[in-house]
mmCIF file of C-alpha atoms in Angstrom:
data_model
loop_
_atom_site.group_PDB
_atom_site.id
_atom_site.type_symbol
_atom_site.label_atom_id
_atom_site.label_comp_id
_atom_site.label_asym_id
_atom_site.label_seq_id
_atom_site.Cartn_x
_atom_site.Cartn_y
_atom_site.Cartn_z
ATOM 1 C CA MET O 1 2.414 21.333 -1.950
ATOM 2 C CA SER O 2 4.265 18.104 -1.305
ATOM 3 C CA ARG O 3 3.036 14.798 -2.624
ATOM 4 C CA LYS O 4 1.581 12.425 -0.045
ATOM 5 C CA VAL O 5 2.541 8.825 0.665
ATOM 6 C CA ILE O 6 -0.642 6.818 1.112
ATOM 7 C CA ILE O 7 -1.436 3.308 2.270
ATOM 8 C CA PHE O 8 -4.534 2.108 0.382
ATOM 9 C CA ILE O 9 -5.214 -1.478 1.357
ATOM 10 C CA ALA O 10 -7.822 -4.000 2.450
ATOM 11 C CA THR O 11 -7.515 -6.001 5.624
ATOM 12 C CA SER O 12 -9.451 -8.698 7.413
ATOM 13 C CA LEU O 13 -11.331 -7.653 10.535
ATOM 14 C CA ASP O 14 -8.516 -9.158 12.604
ATOM 15 C CA GLY O 15 -5.856 -7.097 10.803
ATOM 16 C CA TYR O 16 -4.340 -9.389 8.155
ATOM 17 C CA ILE O 17 -3.649 -8.374 4.553
ATOM 18 C CA ALA O 18 -3.042 -11.935 3.316
ATOM 19 C CA THR O 19 -2.815 -15.470 4.618
ATOM 20 C CA GLU O 20 0.578 -16.899 5.543
ATOM 21 C CA ASP O 21 0.853 -18.387 2.034
ATOM 22 C CA ASP O 22 0.078 -14.973 0.436
ATOM 23 C CA SER O 23 -3.484 -15.905 -0.536
ATOM 24 C CA LEU O 24 -6.144 -13.231 -0.975
ATOM 25 C CA ASP O 25 -8.957 -15.696 -1.656
ATOM 26 C CA TRP O 26 -10.729 -14.645 1.561
ATOM 27 C CA LEU O 27 -10.851 -11.056 0.285
ATOM 28 C CA PHE O 28 -12.519 -11.874 -3.011
ATOM 29 C CA LYS O 29 -15.306 -13.755 -1.244
ATOM 30 C CA VAL O 30 -16.554 -10.500 0.320
ATOM 31 C CA GLU O 31 -19.350 -8.731 -1.524
ATOM 32 C CA GLY O 32 -18.225 -5.237 -2.382
ATOM 33 C CA GLU O 33 -19.740 -2.422 -4.369
ATOM 34 C CA GLY O 34 -18.320 -1.592 -7.779
ATOM 35 C CA ASP O 35 -14.559 -1.510 -7.388
ATOM 36 C CA ASN O 36 -14.796 -0.393 -3.741
ATOM 37 C CA GLY O 37 -13.343 3.045 -4.490
ATOM 38 C CA TYR O 38 -10.240 1.710 -6.243
ATOM 39 C CA SER O 39 -10.616 3.682 -9.506
ATOM 40 C CA GLU O 40 -11.275 6.906 -7.650
ATOM 41 C CA PHE O 41 -8.146 6.400 -5.543
ATOM 42 C CA TYR O 42 -6.045 5.187 -8.501
ATOM 43 C CA ASP O 43 -6.662 8.495 -10.305
ATOM 44 C CA THR O 44 -5.042 10.385 -7.401
ATOM 45 C CA ILE O 45 -1.668 8.634 -7.708
ATOM 46 C CA ASP O 46 1.043 8.442 -10.342
ATOM 47 C CA THR O 47 3.697 6.542 -8.395
ATOM 48 C CA ILE O 48 3.616 3.115 -6.776
ATOM 49 C CA VAL O 49 6.093 1.555 -4.361
ATOM 50 C CA LEU O 50 6.119 -2.082 -3.370
ATOM 51 C CA GLY O 51 8.262 -4.610 -1.601
ATOM 52 C CA ARG O 52 9.894 -7.723 -3.008
ATOM 53 C CA ARG O 53 7.328 -10.219 -1.776
ATOM 54 C CA THR O 54 4.441 -8.144 -3.189
ATOM 55 C CA TYR O 55 6.270 -7.752 -6.509
ATOM 56 C CA ASP O 56 6.879 -11.509 -6.674
ATOM 57 C CA TRP O 57 3.194 -12.191 -5.918
ATOM 58 C CA ILE O 58 2.053 -9.780 -8.655
ATOM 59 C CA MET O 59 4.411 -11.357 -11.188
ATOM 60 C CA LYS O 60 3.208 -14.858 -10.266
ATOM 61 C CA VAL O 61 -0.523 -14.095 -10.216
ATOM 62 C CA GLU O 62 -0.791 -11.484 -12.967
ATOM 63 C CA LYS O 63 1.859 -13.109 -15.191
ATOM 64 C CA GLN O 64 2.170 -10.874 -18.303
ATOM 65 C CA ASN O 65 -0.681 -8.550 -17.287
ATOM 66 C CA PHE O 66 1.157 -6.130 -14.990
ATOM 67 C CA PRO O 67 -1.632 -4.113 -13.313
ATOM 68 C CA TYR O 68 0.159 -0.759 -12.961
ATOM 69 C CA LYS O 69 1.545 -0.170 -16.467
ATOM 70 C CA ASN O 70 0.421 3.455 -16.590
ATOM 71 C CA LYS O 71 2.113 4.419 -13.305
ATOM 72 C CA LYS O 72 5.754 4.830 -12.286
ATOM 73 C CA CYS O 73 6.554 1.758 -10.154
ATOM 74 C CA TYR O 74 9.464 1.176 -7.807
ATOM 75 C CA GLU O 75 10.265 -2.074 -6.056
ATOM 76 C CA PHE O 76 12.587 -1.922 -3.058
ATOM 77 C CA THR O 77 14.843 -4.944 -3.029
ATOM 78 C CA LYS O 78 18.249 -6.315 -2.249
ATOM 79 C CA SER O 79 17.662 -9.135 -4.760
ATOM 80 C CA LYS O 80 18.682 -9.010 -8.392
ATOM 81 C CA TYR O 81 15.933 -9.128 -11.006
ATOM 82 C CA GLU O 82 15.879 -9.205 -14.766
ATOM 83 C CA PRO O 83 15.143 -5.771 -16.207
ATOM 84 C CA ASN O 84 11.441 -4.992 -16.386
ATOM 85 C CA ASN O 85 9.807 -2.225 -18.447
ATOM 86 C CA ASN O 86 7.118 -1.726 -15.801
ATOM 87 C CA VAL O 87 9.205 -1.508 -12.618
ATOM 88 C CA GLU O 88 12.399 0.199 -11.524
ATOM 89 C CA PHE O 89 14.303 -1.753 -8.883
ATOM 90 C CA VAL O 90 15.707 0.317 -6.035
ATOM 91 C CA ASP O 91 18.452 -0.851 -3.705
ATOM 92 C CA GLY O 92 19.413 2.094 -1.573
ATOM 93 C CA ASP O 93 18.337 4.514 1.112
ATOM 94 C CA ILE O 94 14.525 4.312 1.063
ATOM 95 C CA VAL O 95 14.004 7.458 3.166
ATOM 96 C CA LYS O 96 16.183 9.553 0.874
ATOM 97 C CA PHE O 97 14.509 8.044 -2.195
ATOM 98 C CA ILE O 98 10.984 8.808 -0.902
ATOM 99 C CA ASP O 99 11.982 12.332 0.160
ATOM 100 C CA THR O 100 13.243 12.894 -3.392
ATOM 101 C CA LEU O 101 10.016 11.496 -4.887
ATOM 102 C CA LYS O 102 7.899 13.716 -2.631
ATOM 103 C CA GLY O 103 9.866 16.741 -3.817
ATOM 104 C CA VAL O 104 9.114 16.080 -7.485
ATOM 105 C CA GLU O 105 5.900 17.519 -8.898
ATOM 106 C CA GLY O 106 3.204 14.920 -9.406
ATOM 107 C CA LYS O 107 0.324 13.068 -7.883
ATOM 108 C CA ASN O 108 0.420 11.043 -4.670
ATOM 109 C CA ILE O 109 2.507 7.935 -3.974
ATOM 110 C CA TRP O 110 0.842 4.606 -3.137
ATOM 111 C CA ILE O 111 2.437 1.946 -0.952
ATOM 112 C CA VAL O 112 0.896 -1.201 -2.424
ATOM 113 C CA GLY O 113 2.558 -3.484 0.107
ATOM 114 C CA GLY O 114 3.575 -5.583 1.694
ATOM 115 C CA GLY O 115 3.549 -5.728 5.420
ATOM 116 C CA ASP O 116 7.311 -5.383 5.901
ATOM 117 C CA LEU O 117 7.559 -2.355 3.616
ATOM 118 C CA ILE O 118 4.563 -0.719 5.305
ATOM 119 C CA SER O 119 6.184 -1.303 8.702
ATOM 120 C CA TYR O 120 9.421 0.262 7.504
ATOM 121 C CA PHE O 121 7.567 3.304 6.138
ATOM 122 C CA LEU O 122 5.731 3.694 9.459
ATOM 123 C CA LYS O 123 8.923 3.386 11.488
ATOM 124 C CA GLU O 124 10.564 6.059 9.332
ATOM 125 C CA ASN O 125 7.501 8.354 9.552
ATOM 126 C CA LEU O 126 6.959 8.329 5.773
ATOM 127 C CA VAL O 127 3.190 7.670 5.639
ATOM 128 C CA ASP O 128 0.851 10.651 5.360
ATOM 129 C CA GLU O 129 -2.540 8.974 4.916
ATOM 130 C CA PHE O 130 -4.168 5.610 5.511
ATOM 131 C CA ILE O 131 -7.148 4.367 3.485
ATOM 132 C CA ILE O 132 -8.014 0.984 4.925
ATOM 133 C CA SER O 133 -10.955 -1.126 3.793
ATOM 134 C CA ILE O 134 -12.013 -3.655 6.377
ATOM 135 C CA ALA O 135 -13.512 -6.923 5.190
ATOM 136 C CA PRO O 136 -15.990 -8.701 7.475
ATOM 137 C CA THR O 137 -13.779 -11.770 7.605
ATOM 138 C CA ILE O 138 -11.587 -13.184 10.346
ATOM 139 C CA ILE O 139 -8.739 -15.292 8.984
ATOM 140 C CA GLY O 140 -6.982 -15.927 12.300
ATOM 141 C CA THR O 141 -3.409 -15.787 11.079
ATOM 142 C CA GLY O 142 -1.408 -14.387 8.200
ATOM 143 C CA ILE O 143 0.524 -11.309 7.191
ATOM 144 C CA PRO O 144 -0.434 -8.455 9.535
ATOM 145 C CA LEU O 145 -1.126 -4.984 8.220
ATOM 146 C CA PHE O 146 0.848 -3.547 11.131
ATOM 147 C CA ASN O 147 3.816 -5.451 12.525
ATOM 148 C CA LYS O 148 4.583 -5.022 16.191
ATOM 149 C CA GLN O 149 6.880 -2.067 16.642
ATOM 150 C CA ASN O 150 7.545 0.572 19.217
ATOM 151 C CA ILE O 151 5.905 3.508 17.443
ATOM 152 C CA GLU O 152 2.923 5.719 18.078
ATOM 153 C CA ILE O 153 1.247 7.702 15.312
ATOM 154 C CA GLU O 154 -1.675 10.013 16.008
ATOM 155 C CA LEU O 155 -4.280 10.127 13.260
ATOM 156 C CA GLU O 156 -7.429 12.052 12.461
ATOM 157 C CA LEU O 157 -10.420 10.364 10.882
ATOM 158 C CA LYS O 158 -11.082 12.064 7.547
ATOM 159 C CA SER O 159 -13.973 9.890 6.325
ATOM 160 C CA ILE O 160 -15.843 6.619 6.578
ATOM 161 C CA ARG O 161 -17.450 5.020 3.528
ATOM 162 C CA ARG O 162 -19.325 1.804 2.995
ATOM 163 C CA PHE O 163 -18.940 -0.392 -0.063
ATOM 164 C CA ASN O 164 -21.587 -3.029 0.612
ATOM 165 C CA GLN O 165 -19.795 -5.334 3.106
ATOM 166 C CA PHE O 166 -16.541 -3.305 3.205
ATOM 167 C CA ALA O 167 -15.983 -0.381 5.575
ATOM 168 C CA GLU O 168 -13.406 2.121 4.340
ATOM 169 C CA LEU O 169 -11.649 4.217 6.979
ATOM 170 C CA HIS O 170 -9.614 7.192 5.762
ATOM 171 C CA TYR O 171 -7.139 8.656 8.248
ATOM 172 C CA VAL O 172 -4.600 11.461 7.934
ATOM 173 C CA LYS O 173 -1.627 12.057 10.172
ATOM 174 C CA ARG O 174 -2.207 14.733 12.757
ATOM 175 C CA GLN O 175 -0.476 17.983 11.883
ATOM 176 C CA SER O 176 1.726 17.795 14.975
ATOM 177 C CA ASP O 177 3.235 14.568 13.528
ATOM 178 C CA ASN O 178 4.067 16.251 10.204
ATOM 179 C CA ILE O 179 6.770 18.505 11.625
#
């Protein structure tokens, strides 16, 4: 069985994953329940992919406390970075790279973000599942979860869960899209 590429992310009710200045303050004001299913999900993955802007945000906010030390992390970039023991920098064909990752035995692959990388993965039909927690907050503007693009993806609702004020929607791609 092939590994799955999964988007696990929180969004505002109006579809933003961060403000224009990359702030998540609005998200942390929402009353959740426990860790809102994070630990349960985190145990299902062993590989993380992220874009440059998300990597830069993590390095700025988390400083020396990289949050994914026990997972294999890849950052897709055209920029040059100093070597990092926690992340492998990838500058190449993303589709080929992900196809190779999916062919290697292991747990699922998590797209941490950001919006541009998610859009690219959607355009290239690389996403298998979507686990989206919706916060009861409208922020009006920011970084959208889904950029405008000319794609259509049919999904099936797998589950709905509530974590106090968060609603988690879990969708899988319809089988006809997996061909």
